[in-house]
Structures are given as C-alpha cells and as structure tokens.
PDB file of C-alpha atoms in Angstrom:
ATOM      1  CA  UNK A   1       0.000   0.000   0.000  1.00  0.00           C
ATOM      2  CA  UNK A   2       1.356   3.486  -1.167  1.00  0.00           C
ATOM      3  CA  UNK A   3       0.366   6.997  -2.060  1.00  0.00           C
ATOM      4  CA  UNK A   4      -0.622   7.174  -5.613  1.00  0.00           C
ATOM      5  CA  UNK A   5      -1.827  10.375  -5.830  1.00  0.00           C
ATOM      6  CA  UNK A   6      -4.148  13.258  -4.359  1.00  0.00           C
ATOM      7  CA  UNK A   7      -6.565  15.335  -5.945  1.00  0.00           C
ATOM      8  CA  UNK A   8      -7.467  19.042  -6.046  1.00  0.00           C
ATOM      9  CA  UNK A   9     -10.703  20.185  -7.230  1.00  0.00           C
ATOM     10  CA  UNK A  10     -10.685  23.013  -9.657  1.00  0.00           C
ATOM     11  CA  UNK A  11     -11.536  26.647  -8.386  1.00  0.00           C
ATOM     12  CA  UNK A  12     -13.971  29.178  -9.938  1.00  0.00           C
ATOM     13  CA  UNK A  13     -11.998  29.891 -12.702  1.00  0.00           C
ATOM     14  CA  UNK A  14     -11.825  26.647 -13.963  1.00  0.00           C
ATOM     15  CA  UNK A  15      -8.928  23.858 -13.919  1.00  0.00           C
ATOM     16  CA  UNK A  16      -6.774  25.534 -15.957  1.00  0.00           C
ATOM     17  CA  UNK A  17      -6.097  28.773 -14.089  1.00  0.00           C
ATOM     18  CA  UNK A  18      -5.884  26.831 -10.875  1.00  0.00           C
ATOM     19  CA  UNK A  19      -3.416  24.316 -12.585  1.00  0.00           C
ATOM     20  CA  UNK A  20      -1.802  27.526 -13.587  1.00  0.00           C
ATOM     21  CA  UNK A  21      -1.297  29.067 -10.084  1.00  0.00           C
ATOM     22  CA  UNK A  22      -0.145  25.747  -8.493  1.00  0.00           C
ATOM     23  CA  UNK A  23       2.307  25.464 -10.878  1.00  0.00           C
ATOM     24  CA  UNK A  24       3.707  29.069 -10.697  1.00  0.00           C
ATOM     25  CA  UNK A  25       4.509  27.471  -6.666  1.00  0.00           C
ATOM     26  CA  UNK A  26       5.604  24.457  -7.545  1.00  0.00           C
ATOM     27  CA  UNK A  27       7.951  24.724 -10.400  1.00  0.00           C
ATOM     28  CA  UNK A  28       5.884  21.968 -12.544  1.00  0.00           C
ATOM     29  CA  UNK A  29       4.370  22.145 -15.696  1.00  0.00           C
ATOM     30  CA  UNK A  30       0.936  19.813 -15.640  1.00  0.00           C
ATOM     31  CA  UNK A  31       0.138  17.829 -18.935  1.00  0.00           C
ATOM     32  CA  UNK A  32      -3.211  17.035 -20.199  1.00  0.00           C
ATOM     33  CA  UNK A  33      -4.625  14.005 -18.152  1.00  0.00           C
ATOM     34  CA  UNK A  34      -7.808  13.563 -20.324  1.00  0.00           C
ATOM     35  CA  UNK A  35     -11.526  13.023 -19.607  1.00  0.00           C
ATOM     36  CA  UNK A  36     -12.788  10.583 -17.949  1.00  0.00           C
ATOM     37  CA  UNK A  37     -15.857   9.666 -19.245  1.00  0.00           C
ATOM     38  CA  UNK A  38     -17.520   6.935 -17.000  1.00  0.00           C
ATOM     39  CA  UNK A  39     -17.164   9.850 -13.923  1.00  0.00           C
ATOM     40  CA  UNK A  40     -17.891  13.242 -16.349  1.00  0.00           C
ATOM     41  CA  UNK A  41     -14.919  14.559 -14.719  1.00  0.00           C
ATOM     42  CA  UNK A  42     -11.206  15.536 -16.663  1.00  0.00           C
ATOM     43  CA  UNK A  43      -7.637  16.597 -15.143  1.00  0.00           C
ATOM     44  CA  UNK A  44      -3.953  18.112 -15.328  1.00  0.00           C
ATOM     45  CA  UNK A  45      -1.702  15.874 -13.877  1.00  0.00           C
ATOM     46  CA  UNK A  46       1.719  17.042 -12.193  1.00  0.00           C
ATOM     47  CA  UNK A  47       4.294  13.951 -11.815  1.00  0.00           C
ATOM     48  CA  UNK A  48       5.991  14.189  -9.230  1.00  0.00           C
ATOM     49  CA  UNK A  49       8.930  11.925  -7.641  1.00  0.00           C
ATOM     50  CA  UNK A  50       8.310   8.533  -5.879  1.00  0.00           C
ATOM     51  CA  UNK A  51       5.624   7.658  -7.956  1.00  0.00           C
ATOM     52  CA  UNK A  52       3.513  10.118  -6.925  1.00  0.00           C
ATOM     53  CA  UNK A  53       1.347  12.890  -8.608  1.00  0.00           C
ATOM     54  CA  UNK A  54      -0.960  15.916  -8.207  1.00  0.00           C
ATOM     55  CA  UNK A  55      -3.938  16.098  -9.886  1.00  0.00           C
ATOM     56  CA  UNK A  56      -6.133  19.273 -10.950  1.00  0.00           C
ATOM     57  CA  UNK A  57      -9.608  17.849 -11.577  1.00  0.00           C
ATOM     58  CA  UNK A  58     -12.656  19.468 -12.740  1.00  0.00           C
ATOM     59  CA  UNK A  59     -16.611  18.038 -13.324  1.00  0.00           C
ATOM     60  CA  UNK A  60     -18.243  18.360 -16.642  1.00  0.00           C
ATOM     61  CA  UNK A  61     -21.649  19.414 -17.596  1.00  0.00           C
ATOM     62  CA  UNK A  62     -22.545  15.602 -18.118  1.00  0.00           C
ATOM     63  CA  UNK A  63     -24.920  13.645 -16.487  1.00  0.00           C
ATOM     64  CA  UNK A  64     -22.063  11.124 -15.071  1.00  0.00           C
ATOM     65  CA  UNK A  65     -20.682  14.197 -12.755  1.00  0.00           C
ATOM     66  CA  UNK A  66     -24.035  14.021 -10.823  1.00  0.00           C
ATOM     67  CA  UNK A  67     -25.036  10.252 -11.512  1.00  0.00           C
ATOM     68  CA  UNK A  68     -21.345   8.680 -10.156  1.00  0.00           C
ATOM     69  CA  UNK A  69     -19.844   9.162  -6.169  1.00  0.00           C
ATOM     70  CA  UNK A  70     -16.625  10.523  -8.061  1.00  0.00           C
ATOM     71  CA  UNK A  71     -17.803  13.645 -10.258  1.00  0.00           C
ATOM     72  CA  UNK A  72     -20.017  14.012  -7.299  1.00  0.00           C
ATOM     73  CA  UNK A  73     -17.255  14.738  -4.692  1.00  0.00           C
ATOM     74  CA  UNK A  74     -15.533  16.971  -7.431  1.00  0.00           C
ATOM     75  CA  UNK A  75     -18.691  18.545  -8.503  1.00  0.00           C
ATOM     76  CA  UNK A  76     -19.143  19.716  -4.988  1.00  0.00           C
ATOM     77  CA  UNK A  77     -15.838  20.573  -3.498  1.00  0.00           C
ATOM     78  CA  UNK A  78     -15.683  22.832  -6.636  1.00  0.00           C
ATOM     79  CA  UNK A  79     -18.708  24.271  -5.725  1.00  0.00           C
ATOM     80  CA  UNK A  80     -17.781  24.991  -2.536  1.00  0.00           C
ATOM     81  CA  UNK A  81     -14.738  26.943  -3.706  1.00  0.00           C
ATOM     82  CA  UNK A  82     -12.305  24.723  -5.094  1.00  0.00           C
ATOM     83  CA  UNK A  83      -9.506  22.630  -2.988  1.00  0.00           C
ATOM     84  CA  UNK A  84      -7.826  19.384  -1.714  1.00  0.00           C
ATOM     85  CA  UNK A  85     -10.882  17.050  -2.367  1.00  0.00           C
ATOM     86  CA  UNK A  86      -9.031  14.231  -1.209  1.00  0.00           C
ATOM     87  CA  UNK A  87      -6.342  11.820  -1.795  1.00  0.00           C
ATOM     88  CA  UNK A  88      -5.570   7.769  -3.131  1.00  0.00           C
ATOM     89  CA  UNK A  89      -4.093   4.890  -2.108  1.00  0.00           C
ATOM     90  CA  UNK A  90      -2.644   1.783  -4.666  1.00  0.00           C
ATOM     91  CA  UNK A  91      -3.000  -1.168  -3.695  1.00  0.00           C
ATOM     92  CA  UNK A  92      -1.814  -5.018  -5.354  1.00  0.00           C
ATOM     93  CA  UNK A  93      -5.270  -5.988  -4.698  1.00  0.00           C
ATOM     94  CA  UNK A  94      -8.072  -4.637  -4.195  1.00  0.00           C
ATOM     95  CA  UNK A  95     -10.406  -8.435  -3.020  1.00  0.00           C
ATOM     96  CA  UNK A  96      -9.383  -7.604   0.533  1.00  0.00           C
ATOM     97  CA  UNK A  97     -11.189  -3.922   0.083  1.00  0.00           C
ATOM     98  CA  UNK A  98     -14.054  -5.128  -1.316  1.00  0.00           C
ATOM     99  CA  UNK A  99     -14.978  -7.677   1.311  1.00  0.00           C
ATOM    100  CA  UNK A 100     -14.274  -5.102   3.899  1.00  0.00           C
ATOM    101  CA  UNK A 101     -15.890  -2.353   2.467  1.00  0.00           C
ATOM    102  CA  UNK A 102     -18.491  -4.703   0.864  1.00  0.00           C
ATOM    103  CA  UNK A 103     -18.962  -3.399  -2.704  1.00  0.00           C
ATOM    104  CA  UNK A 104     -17.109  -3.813  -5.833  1.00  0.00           C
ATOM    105  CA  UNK A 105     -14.622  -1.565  -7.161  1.00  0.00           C
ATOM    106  CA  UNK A 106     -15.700   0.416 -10.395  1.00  0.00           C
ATOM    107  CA  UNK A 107     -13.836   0.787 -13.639  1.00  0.00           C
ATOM    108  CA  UNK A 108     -11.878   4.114 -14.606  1.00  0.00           C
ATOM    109  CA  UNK A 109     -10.204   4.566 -17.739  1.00  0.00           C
ATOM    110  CA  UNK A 110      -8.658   8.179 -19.798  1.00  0.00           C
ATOM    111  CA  UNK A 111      -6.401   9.023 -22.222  1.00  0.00           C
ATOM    112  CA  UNK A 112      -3.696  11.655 -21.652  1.00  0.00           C
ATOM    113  CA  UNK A 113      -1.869  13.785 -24.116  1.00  0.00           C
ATOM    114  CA  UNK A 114       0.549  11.003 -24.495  1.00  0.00           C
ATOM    115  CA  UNK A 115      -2.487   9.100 -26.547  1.00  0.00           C
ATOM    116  CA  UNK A 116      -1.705   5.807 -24.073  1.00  0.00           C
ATOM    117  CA  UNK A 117      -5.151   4.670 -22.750  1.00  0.00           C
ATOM    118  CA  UNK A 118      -5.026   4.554 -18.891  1.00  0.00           C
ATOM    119  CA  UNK A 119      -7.488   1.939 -16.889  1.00  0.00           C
ATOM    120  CA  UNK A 120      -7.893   1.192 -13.542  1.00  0.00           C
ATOM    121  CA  UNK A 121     -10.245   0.094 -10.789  1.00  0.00           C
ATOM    122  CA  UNK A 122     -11.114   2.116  -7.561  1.00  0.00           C
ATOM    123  CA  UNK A 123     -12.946   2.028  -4.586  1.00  0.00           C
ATOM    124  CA  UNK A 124     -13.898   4.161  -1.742  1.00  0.00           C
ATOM    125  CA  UNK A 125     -15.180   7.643  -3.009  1.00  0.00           C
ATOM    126  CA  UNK A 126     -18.377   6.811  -1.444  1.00  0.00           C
ATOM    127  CA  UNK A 127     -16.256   6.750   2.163  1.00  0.00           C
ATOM    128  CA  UNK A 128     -14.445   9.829   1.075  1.00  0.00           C
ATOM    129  CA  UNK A 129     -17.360  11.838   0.446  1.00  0.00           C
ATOM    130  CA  UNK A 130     -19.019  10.835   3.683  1.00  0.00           C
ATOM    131  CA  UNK A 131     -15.728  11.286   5.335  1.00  0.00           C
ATOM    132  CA  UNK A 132     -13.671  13.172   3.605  1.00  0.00           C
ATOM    133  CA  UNK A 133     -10.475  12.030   5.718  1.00  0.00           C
ATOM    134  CA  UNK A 134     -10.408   9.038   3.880  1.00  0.00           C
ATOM    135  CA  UNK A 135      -8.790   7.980   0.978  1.00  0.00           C
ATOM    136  CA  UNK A 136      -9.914   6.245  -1.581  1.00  0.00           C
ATOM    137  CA  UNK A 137      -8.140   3.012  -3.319  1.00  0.00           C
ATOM    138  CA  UNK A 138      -7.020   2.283  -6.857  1.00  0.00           C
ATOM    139  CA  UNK A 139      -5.350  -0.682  -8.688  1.00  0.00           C
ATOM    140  CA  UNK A 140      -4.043   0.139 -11.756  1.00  0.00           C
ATOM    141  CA  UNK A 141      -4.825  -2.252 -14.949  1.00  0.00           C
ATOM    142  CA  UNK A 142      -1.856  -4.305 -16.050  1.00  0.00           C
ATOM    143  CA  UNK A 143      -2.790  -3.114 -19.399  1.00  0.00           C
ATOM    144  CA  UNK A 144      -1.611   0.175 -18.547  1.00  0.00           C
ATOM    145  CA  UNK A 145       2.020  -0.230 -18.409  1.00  0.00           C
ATOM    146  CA  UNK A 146       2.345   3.306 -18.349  1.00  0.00           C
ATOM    147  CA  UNK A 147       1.742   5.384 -14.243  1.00  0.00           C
ATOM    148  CA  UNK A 148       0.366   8.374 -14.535  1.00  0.00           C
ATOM    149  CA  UNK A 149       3.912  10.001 -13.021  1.00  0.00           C
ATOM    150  CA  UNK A 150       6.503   8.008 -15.175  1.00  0.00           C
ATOM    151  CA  UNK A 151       4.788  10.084 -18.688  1.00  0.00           C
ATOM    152  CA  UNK A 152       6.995  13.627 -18.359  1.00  0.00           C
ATOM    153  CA  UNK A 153       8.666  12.409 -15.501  1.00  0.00           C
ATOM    154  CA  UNK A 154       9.763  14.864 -12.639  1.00  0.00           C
ATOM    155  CA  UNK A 155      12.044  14.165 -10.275  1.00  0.00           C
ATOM    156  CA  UNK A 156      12.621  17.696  -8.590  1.00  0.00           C
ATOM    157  CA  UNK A 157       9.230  18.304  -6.425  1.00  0.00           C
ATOM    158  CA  UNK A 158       7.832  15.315  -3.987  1.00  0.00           C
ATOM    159  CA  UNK A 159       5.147  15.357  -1.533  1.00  0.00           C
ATOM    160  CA  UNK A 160       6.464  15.211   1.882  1.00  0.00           C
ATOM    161  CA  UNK A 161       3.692  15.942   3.944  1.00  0.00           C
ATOM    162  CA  UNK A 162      -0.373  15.485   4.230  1.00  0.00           C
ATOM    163  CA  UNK A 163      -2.429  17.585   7.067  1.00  0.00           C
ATOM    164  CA  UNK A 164      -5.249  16.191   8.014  1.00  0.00           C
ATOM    165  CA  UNK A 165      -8.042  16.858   9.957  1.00  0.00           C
ATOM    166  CA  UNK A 166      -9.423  13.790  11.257  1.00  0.00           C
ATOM    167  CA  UNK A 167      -8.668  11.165  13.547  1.00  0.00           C
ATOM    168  CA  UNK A 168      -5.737   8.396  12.732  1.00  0.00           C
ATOM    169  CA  UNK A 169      -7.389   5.345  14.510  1.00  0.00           C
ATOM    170  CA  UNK A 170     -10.599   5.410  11.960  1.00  0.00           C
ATOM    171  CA  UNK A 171      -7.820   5.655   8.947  1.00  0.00           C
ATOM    172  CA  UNK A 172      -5.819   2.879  10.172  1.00  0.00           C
ATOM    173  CA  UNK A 173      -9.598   1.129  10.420  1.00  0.00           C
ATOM    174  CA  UNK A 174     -10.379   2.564   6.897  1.00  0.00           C
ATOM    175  CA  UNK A 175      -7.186   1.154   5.553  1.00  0.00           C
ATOM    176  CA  UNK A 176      -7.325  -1.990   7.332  1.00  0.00           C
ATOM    177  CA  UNK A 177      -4.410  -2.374   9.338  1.00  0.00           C
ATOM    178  CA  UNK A 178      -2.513  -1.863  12.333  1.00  0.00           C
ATOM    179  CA  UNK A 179       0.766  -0.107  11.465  1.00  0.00           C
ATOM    180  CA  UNK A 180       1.787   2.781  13.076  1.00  0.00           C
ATOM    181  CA  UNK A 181       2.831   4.695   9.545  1.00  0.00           C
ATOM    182  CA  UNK A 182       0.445   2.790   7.164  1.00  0.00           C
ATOM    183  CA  UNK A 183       1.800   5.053   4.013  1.00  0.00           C
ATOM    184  CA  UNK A 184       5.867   5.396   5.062  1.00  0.00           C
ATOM    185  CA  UNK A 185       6.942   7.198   2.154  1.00  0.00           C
ATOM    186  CA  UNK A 186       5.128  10.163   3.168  1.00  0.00           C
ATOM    187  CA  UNK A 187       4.212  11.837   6.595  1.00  0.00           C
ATOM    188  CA  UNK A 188       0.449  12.755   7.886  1.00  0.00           C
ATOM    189  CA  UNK A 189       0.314  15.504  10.373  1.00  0.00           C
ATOM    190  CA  UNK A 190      -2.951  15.153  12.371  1.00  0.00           C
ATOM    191  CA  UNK A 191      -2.001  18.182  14.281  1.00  0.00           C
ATOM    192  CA  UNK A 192      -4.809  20.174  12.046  1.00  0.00           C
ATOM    193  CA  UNK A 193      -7.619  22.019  14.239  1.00  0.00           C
ATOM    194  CA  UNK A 194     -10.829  20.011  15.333  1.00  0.00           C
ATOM    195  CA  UNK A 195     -13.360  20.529  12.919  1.00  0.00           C
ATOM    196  CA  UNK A 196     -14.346  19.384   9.225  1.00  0.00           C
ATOM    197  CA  UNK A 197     -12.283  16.169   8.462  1.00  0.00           C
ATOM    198  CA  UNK A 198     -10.441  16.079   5.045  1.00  0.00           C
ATOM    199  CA  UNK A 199      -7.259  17.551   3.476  1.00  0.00           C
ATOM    200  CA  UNK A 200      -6.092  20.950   5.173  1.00  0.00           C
ATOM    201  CA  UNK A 201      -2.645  21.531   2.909  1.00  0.00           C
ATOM    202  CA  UNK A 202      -0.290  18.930   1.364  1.00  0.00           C
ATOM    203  CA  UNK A 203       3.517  20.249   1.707  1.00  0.00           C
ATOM    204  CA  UNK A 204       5.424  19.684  -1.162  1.00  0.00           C
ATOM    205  CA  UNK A 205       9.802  19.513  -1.423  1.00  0.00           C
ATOM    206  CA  UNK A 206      11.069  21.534  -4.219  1.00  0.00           C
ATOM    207  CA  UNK A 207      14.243  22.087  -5.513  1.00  0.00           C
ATOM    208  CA  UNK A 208      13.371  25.801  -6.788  1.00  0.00           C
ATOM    209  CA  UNK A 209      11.107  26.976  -3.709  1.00  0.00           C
ATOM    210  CA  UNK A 210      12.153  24.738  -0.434  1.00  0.00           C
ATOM    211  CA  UNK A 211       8.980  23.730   0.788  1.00  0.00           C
ATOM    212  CA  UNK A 212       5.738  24.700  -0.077  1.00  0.00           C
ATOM    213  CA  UNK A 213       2.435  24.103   1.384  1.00  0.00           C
ATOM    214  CA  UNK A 214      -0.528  24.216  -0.790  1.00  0.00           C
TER     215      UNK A 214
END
C-alpha cells in the first residue's frame, strides 16, 4: 500500500487557471490528463517523484458528474470553492477492500496527451465523500504499463507531507491495518484544528522553492 496520488478540485476559474497558479509554486508544468468519461470529470496531472502525482480535476456538464460518487465529490468541493478534495491509495489488490468495504470496485479509464489509454479500478469515493479524511483506493490495470507520473517524468518536487483533519485510529480502520505509519513514504500531520475532516494543505519539497504548502 502506497500513495498514488491526491486530488485538487478546480476553483472558480476553472482547472486551468488553478493548474496555472499551483504550478507558478511548484515549479511543474501539468500535462493534459484527459476526460474521464464513465465519472464526467477531466484533469492536469503534475508527476511528481516517488511515484507520486498531483492532480487538478474538474466536473463536466454531463450527467455522469451528478449520476457517479466521483464527479459528485468533485462537482461539490468545486462548488464549494475549489480545494484538496481528497487523496488515493494503490493497492496489489483490491479483493481484501471489497470484502471489507463490501462493494465492488468500479472501472476508470482516460487518455492523456501522451495518446496511451489509462485503466484502472477504484474504490472508496463513497467513504471519502461521507468522510472526507479518507482515501480512496485504486489498482491500476496491467494493461496500462504506463503510471500516470513516469509520462513527463519529474524528479525535482515530492510530496512530503499530508495535514489532516481527522482522527488516525478510523484511517488505520479505513485502511485496514494496524501499522503505526500505514503510508511510510510520506508523513500525515494530524495536528490540524478540530473541525471538518479532510485535506487541510499537502507540503510539497522543491528544488526551486524549499517547501511549499498548498
């Protein structure tokens, strides 16, 4: 289990002008992620080291962005302002999830700018909009040879911290396990004020700013 990625949704000016002002602090130039039509949602993605990446995701004027839990929770953090609308987990397999969480994972798919179809399965976005602490879990197809952080690889930003609002016993329960740092390549700071669970800021290491919290 690792951090694949996390997600912000666009702000009123759409997800190109946020893209734009996230990249002016990180020092990253986002490439065209695609639509994805089974959630009426599209994104920028920024690769970033270890694997990881940002996304900038925005909903569409289709029916799937009110019909599917995804272009739901991106529909209505955007409408709320814009922002971290949450963050994803990869996992080898995603049986053990399922049982737990008793549903089945849906199918994703888009194609990028590099013309490479990208599919997946995920599961969870129903957890993450009713707690928004939670992440939600993908498992990429093996037909997609390609991560969404190796195409225009970057190795000079990584994300080195999460702050979150929420409490770290229910993610441990969410993610099923007992380990004191469930994702180890990253740290979580729970130190966030009491309030609304979810994202606060993600901290990011770049070699042109130092840190940066977004």
């Amino acid at each position: 289990m690792k951090l694949d990625h996390v997600s912000f949704a666009s702000e009123p000016d759409g997800y190109r002008a946020t893209a734009e002002r996230i990249s002016d602090q990180l020092g990253v130039v986002p490439y065209d992620g695609g639509v994805h039509p089974r959630f009426g949602t599209r994104n920028l993605i920024f690769p970033l080291a270890g694997g990881h990446y940002l996304e900038v995701v925005e909903a569409l004027e289709h029916p799937a962005a009110l019909s599917t839990p995804f272009g739901q929770a991106v529909r209505t953090r955007s409408e709320l302002g814009g922002g971290w609308m949450g963050w994803c987990v990869s996992v080898d397999d995603l049986s053990e999830v399922e049982t737990r969480l008793e549903r089945k994972a849906v199918d994703g798919n888009r194609t990028p700018e590099s013309g490479e179809e990208l599919k997946w399965l995920q599961i969870g976005v129903k957890g993450l909009i009713a707690d928004p602490q939670l992440p939600f879990f993908i498992k990429w197809s093996a037909d997609s040879s390609q991560h969404p952080s190796s195409y225009k690889t970057n190795e000079d930003v990584s994300i080195d911290t999460l702050q979150i609002a929420g409490d770290r016993d229910r993610l441990r329960d969410w993610l099923g396990t007992d380990d004191a740092k469930p994702i180890p390549e990253i740290h979580i700071d729970w130190s966030a004020p009491h309030g609304a669970p979810g994202i606060m800021s993600v901290t990011f290491e770049t070699e042109k700013n130092g840190l940066v919290t977004i």
